[in-house]
Short mmCIF file of C-alpha atoms in Angstrom, two decimals:
data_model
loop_
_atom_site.label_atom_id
_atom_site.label_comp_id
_atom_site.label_asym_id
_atom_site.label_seq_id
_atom_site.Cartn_x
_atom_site.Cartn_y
_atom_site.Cartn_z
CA UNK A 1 85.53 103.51 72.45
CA UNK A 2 84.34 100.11 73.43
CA UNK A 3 86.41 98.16 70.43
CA UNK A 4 89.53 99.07 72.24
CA UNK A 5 91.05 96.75 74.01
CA UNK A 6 92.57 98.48 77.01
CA UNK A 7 89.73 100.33 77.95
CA UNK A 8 86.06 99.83 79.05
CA UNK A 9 83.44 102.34 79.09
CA UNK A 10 80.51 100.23 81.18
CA UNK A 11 78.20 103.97 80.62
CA UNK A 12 79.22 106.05 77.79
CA UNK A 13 78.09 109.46 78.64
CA UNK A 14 78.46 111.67 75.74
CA UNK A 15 77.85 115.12 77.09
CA UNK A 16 80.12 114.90 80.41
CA UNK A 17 83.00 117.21 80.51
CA UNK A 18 85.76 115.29 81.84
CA UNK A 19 86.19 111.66 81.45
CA UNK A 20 88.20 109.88 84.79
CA UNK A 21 90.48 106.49 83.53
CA UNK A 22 90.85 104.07 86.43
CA UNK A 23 93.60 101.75 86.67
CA UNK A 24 92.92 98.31 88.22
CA UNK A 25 95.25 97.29 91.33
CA UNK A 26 97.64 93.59 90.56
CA UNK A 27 95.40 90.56 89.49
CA UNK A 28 92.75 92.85 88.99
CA UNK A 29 90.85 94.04 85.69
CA UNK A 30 88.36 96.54 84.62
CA UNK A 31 85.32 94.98 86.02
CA UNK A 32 86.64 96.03 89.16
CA UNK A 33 85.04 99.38 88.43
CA UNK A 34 81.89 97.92 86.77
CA UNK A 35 80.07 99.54 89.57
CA UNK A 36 81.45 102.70 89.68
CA UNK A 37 79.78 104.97 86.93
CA UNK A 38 76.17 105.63 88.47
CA UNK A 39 77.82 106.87 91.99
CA UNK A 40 79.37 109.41 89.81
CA UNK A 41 77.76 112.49 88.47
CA UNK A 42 76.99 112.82 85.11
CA UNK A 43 79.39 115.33 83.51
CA UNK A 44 82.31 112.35 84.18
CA UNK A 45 82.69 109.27 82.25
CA UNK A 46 84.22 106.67 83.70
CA UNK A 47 86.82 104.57 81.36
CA UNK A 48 88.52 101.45 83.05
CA UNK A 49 91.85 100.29 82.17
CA UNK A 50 91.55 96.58 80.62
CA UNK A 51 95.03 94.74 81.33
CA UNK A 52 95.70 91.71 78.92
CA UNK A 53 95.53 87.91 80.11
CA UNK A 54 92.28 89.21 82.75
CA UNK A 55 88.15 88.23 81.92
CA UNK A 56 87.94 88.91 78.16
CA UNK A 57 91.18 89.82 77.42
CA UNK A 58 92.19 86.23 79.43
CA UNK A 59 93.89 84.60 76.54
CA UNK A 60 96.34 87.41 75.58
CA UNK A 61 99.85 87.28 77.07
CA UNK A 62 100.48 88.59 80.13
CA UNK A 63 102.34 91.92 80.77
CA UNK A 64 105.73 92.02 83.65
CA UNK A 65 107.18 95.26 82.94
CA UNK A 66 105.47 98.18 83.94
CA UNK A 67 107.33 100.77 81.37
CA UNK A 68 106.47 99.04 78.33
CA UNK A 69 102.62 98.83 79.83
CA UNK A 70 102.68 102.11 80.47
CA UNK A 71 103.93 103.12 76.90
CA UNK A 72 101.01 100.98 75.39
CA UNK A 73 98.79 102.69 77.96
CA UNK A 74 99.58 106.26 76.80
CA UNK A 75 99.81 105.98 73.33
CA UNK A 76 96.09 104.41 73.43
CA UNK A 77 95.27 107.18 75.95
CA UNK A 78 97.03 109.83 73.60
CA UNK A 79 93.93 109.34 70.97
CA UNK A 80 91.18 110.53 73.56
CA UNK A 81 91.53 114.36 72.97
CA UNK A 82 87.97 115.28 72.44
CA UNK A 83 88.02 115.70 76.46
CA UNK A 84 90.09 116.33 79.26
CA UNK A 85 91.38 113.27 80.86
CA UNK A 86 91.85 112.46 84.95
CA UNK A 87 93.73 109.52 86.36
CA UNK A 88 93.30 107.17 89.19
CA UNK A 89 95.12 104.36 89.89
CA UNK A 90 94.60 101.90 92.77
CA UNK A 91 97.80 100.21 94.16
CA UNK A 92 99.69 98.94 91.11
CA UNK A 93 97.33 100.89 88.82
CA UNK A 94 98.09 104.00 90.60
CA UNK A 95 102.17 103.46 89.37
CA UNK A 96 100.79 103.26 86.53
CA UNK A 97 98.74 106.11 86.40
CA UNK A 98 101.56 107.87 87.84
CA UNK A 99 103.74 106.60 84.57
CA UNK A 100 101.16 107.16 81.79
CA UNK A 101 101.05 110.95 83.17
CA UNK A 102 104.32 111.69 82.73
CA UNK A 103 104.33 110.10 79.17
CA UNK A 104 102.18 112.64 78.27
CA UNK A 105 104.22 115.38 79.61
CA UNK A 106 107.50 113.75 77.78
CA UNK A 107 105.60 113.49 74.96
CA UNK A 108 104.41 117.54 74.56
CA UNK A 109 100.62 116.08 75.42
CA UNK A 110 98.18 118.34 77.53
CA UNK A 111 99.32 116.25 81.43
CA UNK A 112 95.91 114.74 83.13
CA UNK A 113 93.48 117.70 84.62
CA UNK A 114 94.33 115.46 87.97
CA UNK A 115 95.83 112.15 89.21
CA UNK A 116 94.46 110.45 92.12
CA UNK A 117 97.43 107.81 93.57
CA UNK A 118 95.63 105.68 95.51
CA UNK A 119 97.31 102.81 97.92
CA UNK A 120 100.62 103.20 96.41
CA UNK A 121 103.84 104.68 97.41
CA UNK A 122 105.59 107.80 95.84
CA UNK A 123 108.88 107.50 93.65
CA UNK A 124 111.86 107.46 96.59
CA UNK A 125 109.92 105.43 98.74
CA UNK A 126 109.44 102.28 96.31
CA UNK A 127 111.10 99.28 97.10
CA UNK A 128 111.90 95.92 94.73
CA UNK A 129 109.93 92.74 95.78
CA UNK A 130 110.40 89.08 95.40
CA UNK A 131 107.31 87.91 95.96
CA UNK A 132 106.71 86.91 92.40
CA UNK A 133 109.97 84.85 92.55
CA UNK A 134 108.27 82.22 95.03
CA UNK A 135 106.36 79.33 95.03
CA UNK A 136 101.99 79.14 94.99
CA UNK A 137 102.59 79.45 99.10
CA UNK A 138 104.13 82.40 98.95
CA UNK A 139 102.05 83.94 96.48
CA UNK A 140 99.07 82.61 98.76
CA UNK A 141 100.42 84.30 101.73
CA UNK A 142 100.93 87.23 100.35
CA UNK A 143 97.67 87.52 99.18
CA UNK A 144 95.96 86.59 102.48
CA UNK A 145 98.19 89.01 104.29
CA UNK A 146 96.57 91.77 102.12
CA UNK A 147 93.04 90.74 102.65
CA UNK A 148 90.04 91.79 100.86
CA UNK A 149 88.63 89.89 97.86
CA UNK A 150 91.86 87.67 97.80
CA UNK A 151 90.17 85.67 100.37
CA UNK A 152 87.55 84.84 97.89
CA UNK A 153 90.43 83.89 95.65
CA UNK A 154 92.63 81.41 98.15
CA UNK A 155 89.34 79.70 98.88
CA UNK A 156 88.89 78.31 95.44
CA UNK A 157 90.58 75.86 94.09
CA UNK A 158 89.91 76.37 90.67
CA UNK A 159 90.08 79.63 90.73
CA UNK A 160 93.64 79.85 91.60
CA UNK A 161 94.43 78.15 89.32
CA UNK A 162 93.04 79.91 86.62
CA UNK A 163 94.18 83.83 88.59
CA UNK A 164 97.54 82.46 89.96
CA UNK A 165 99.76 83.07 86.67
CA UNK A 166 97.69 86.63 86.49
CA UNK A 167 98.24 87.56 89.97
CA UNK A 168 102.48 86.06 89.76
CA UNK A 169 102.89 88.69 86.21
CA UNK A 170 101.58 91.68 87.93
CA UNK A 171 103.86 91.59 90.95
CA UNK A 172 107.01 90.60 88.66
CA UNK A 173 105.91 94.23 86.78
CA UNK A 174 105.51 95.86 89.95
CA UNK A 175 108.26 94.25 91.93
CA UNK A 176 110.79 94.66 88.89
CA UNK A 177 109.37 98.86 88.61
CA UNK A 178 112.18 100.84 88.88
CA UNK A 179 111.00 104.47 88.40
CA UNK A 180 113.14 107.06 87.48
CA UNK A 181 113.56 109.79 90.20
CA UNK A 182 113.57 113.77 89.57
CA UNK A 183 110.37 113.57 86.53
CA UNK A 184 107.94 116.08 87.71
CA UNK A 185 104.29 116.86 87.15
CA UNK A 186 102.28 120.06 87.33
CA UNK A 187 99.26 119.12 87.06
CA UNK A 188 97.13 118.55 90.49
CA UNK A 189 97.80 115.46 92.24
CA UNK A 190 96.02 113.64 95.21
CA UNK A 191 97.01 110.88 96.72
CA UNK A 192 94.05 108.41 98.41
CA UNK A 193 95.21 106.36 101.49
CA UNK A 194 93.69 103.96 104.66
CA UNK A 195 94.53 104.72 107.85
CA UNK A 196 95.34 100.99 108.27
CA UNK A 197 97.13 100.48 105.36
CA UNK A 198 100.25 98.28 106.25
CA UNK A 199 101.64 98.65 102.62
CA UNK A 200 101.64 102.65 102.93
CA UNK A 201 102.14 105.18 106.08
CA UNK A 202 100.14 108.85 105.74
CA UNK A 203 103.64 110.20 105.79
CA UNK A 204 104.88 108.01 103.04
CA UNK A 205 101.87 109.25 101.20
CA UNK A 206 102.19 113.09 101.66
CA UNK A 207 105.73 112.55 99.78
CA UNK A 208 103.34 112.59 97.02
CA UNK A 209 103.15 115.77 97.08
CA UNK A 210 107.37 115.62 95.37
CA UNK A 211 105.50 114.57 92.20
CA UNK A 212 104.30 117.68 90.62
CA UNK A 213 105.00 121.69 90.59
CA UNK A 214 100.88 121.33 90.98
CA UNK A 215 98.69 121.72 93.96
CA UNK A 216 98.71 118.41 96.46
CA UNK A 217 96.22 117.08 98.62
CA UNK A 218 95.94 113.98 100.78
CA UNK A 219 92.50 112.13 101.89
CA UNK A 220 92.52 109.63 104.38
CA UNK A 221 89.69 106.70 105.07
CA UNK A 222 89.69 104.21 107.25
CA UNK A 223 90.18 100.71 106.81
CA UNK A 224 93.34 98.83 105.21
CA UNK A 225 94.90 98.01 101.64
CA UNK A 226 91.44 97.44 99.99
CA UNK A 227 89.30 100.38 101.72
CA UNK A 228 87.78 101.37 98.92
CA UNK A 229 85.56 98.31 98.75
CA UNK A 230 83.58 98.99 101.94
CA UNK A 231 83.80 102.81 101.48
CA UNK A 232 83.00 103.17 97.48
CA UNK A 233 80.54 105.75 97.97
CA UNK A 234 82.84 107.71 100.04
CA UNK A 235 85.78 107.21 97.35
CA UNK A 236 83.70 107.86 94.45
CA UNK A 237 82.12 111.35 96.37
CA UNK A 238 85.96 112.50 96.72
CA UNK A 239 86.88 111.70 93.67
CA UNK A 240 84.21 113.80 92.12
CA UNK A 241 85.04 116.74 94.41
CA UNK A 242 88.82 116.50 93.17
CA UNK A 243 87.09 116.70 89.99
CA UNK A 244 85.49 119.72 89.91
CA UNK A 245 86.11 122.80 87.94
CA UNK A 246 88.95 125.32 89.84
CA UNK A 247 86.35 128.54 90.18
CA UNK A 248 88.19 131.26 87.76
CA UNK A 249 90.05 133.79 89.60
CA UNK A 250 88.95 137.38 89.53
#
């Protein structure tokens, strides 16, 4: 498992029953989910998604269209069949989440026990962007209008420069994304969102729910685009309870 190179298992747990792959939001990469495993209970292993060009994958070319990452991304998914699989995706990750589930339904594979959509819009409400067309300022601004660890970011120089290019091919994928309407799910789907979120409305994110033939859920939490950094544990406690087993009926 930990000799490929899209995915990190940071705590390989070899008797859990479910393992949960978590896709990393733009200029992020896996070790954004370093922490993650021990606030989760044993029976799920946690796998993070690894994009190229990002910490040790830094000097592989970078990716700008989503389809073609999410074909990689399922076919390298498609040889983990020893256990079910569950998908969350934060912000960019969660479109691709989104994608890499279908794949598996186009391509006659069992569809993820759930996906969890987190900070991202649903199918008819996504919208191109030309942010990645821009200059460093408006890449800059951008950033510091979404907050969170960006600020971290804009405040070093060298940084930038290093995260910049990173940062500029992830919105060209998810700016260019054009997702085919009318491709349904069935399995369960949940969709995570902040009740401050200016990138997402609660209503945009209950047209989730047009995704799959499957049961639908929404859970709120407060704070804005990057909630789940101040409210892990709360995150990682619903995403367990999504998680759970569906009691057999009698």
């Amino acid at each position: 498992m930990t000799s490929s190179p899209w995915l990190r298992c940071y705590r390989p747990r070899p008797a859990a029953t479910v393992r949960l792959v978590c896709f990393p939001h733009a200029g992020s990469g896996a070790g954004a989910f370093r922490g993650w495993p021990e606030l989760l209970p044993p029976w799920i292993e946690l796998l993070a998604v690894q994009y190229p060009g990002r910490e040790d994958r830094f000097t592989e070319p970078l990716l700008t269209d989503l389809s073609a990452t999410a074909d990689a991304l399922a076919d390298e998914l498609a040889g983990l069949d020893d256990r079910p699989l569950a998908l969350f995706g934060h912000s960019m990750g969660a479109a691709l989440a989104h994608e890499v589930a279908l794949r598996s339904a186009d391509r006659g594979r069992p569809e993820p026990v759930h996906l969890v959509v987190s900070a991202r819009e649903p199918v008819e409400h996504v919208v191109a962007g030309t942010v990645h067309l821009g200059g460093d300022e408006a890449l800059r601004a951008e950033l510091a209008r979404l907050g969170g660890s960006s600020r971290l970011l804009l405040a070093d120089a060298e940084l930038w420069q290093l995260l910049a290019p990173v940062i500029r091919a992830d919105y060209q994928l998810i700016e260019t994304y054009r997702p085919a309407p009318g491709r349904l799910l069935g399995c369960p789907v949940t969709a995570f969102a902040a009740e401050h979120d200016t990138e997402l409305t609660l209503d945009q994110a209950r047209d989730w729910a047009h995704c799959t033939t499957g049961p639908f859920a929404l859970r709120t939490f407060p704070g804005d685009h990057f909630y789940l950094v101040p409210h892990r544990e709360r995150v990682l406690a619903a995403l367990a309870a999504c998680l759970l087993p569906v009691p057999a009926a009698r």
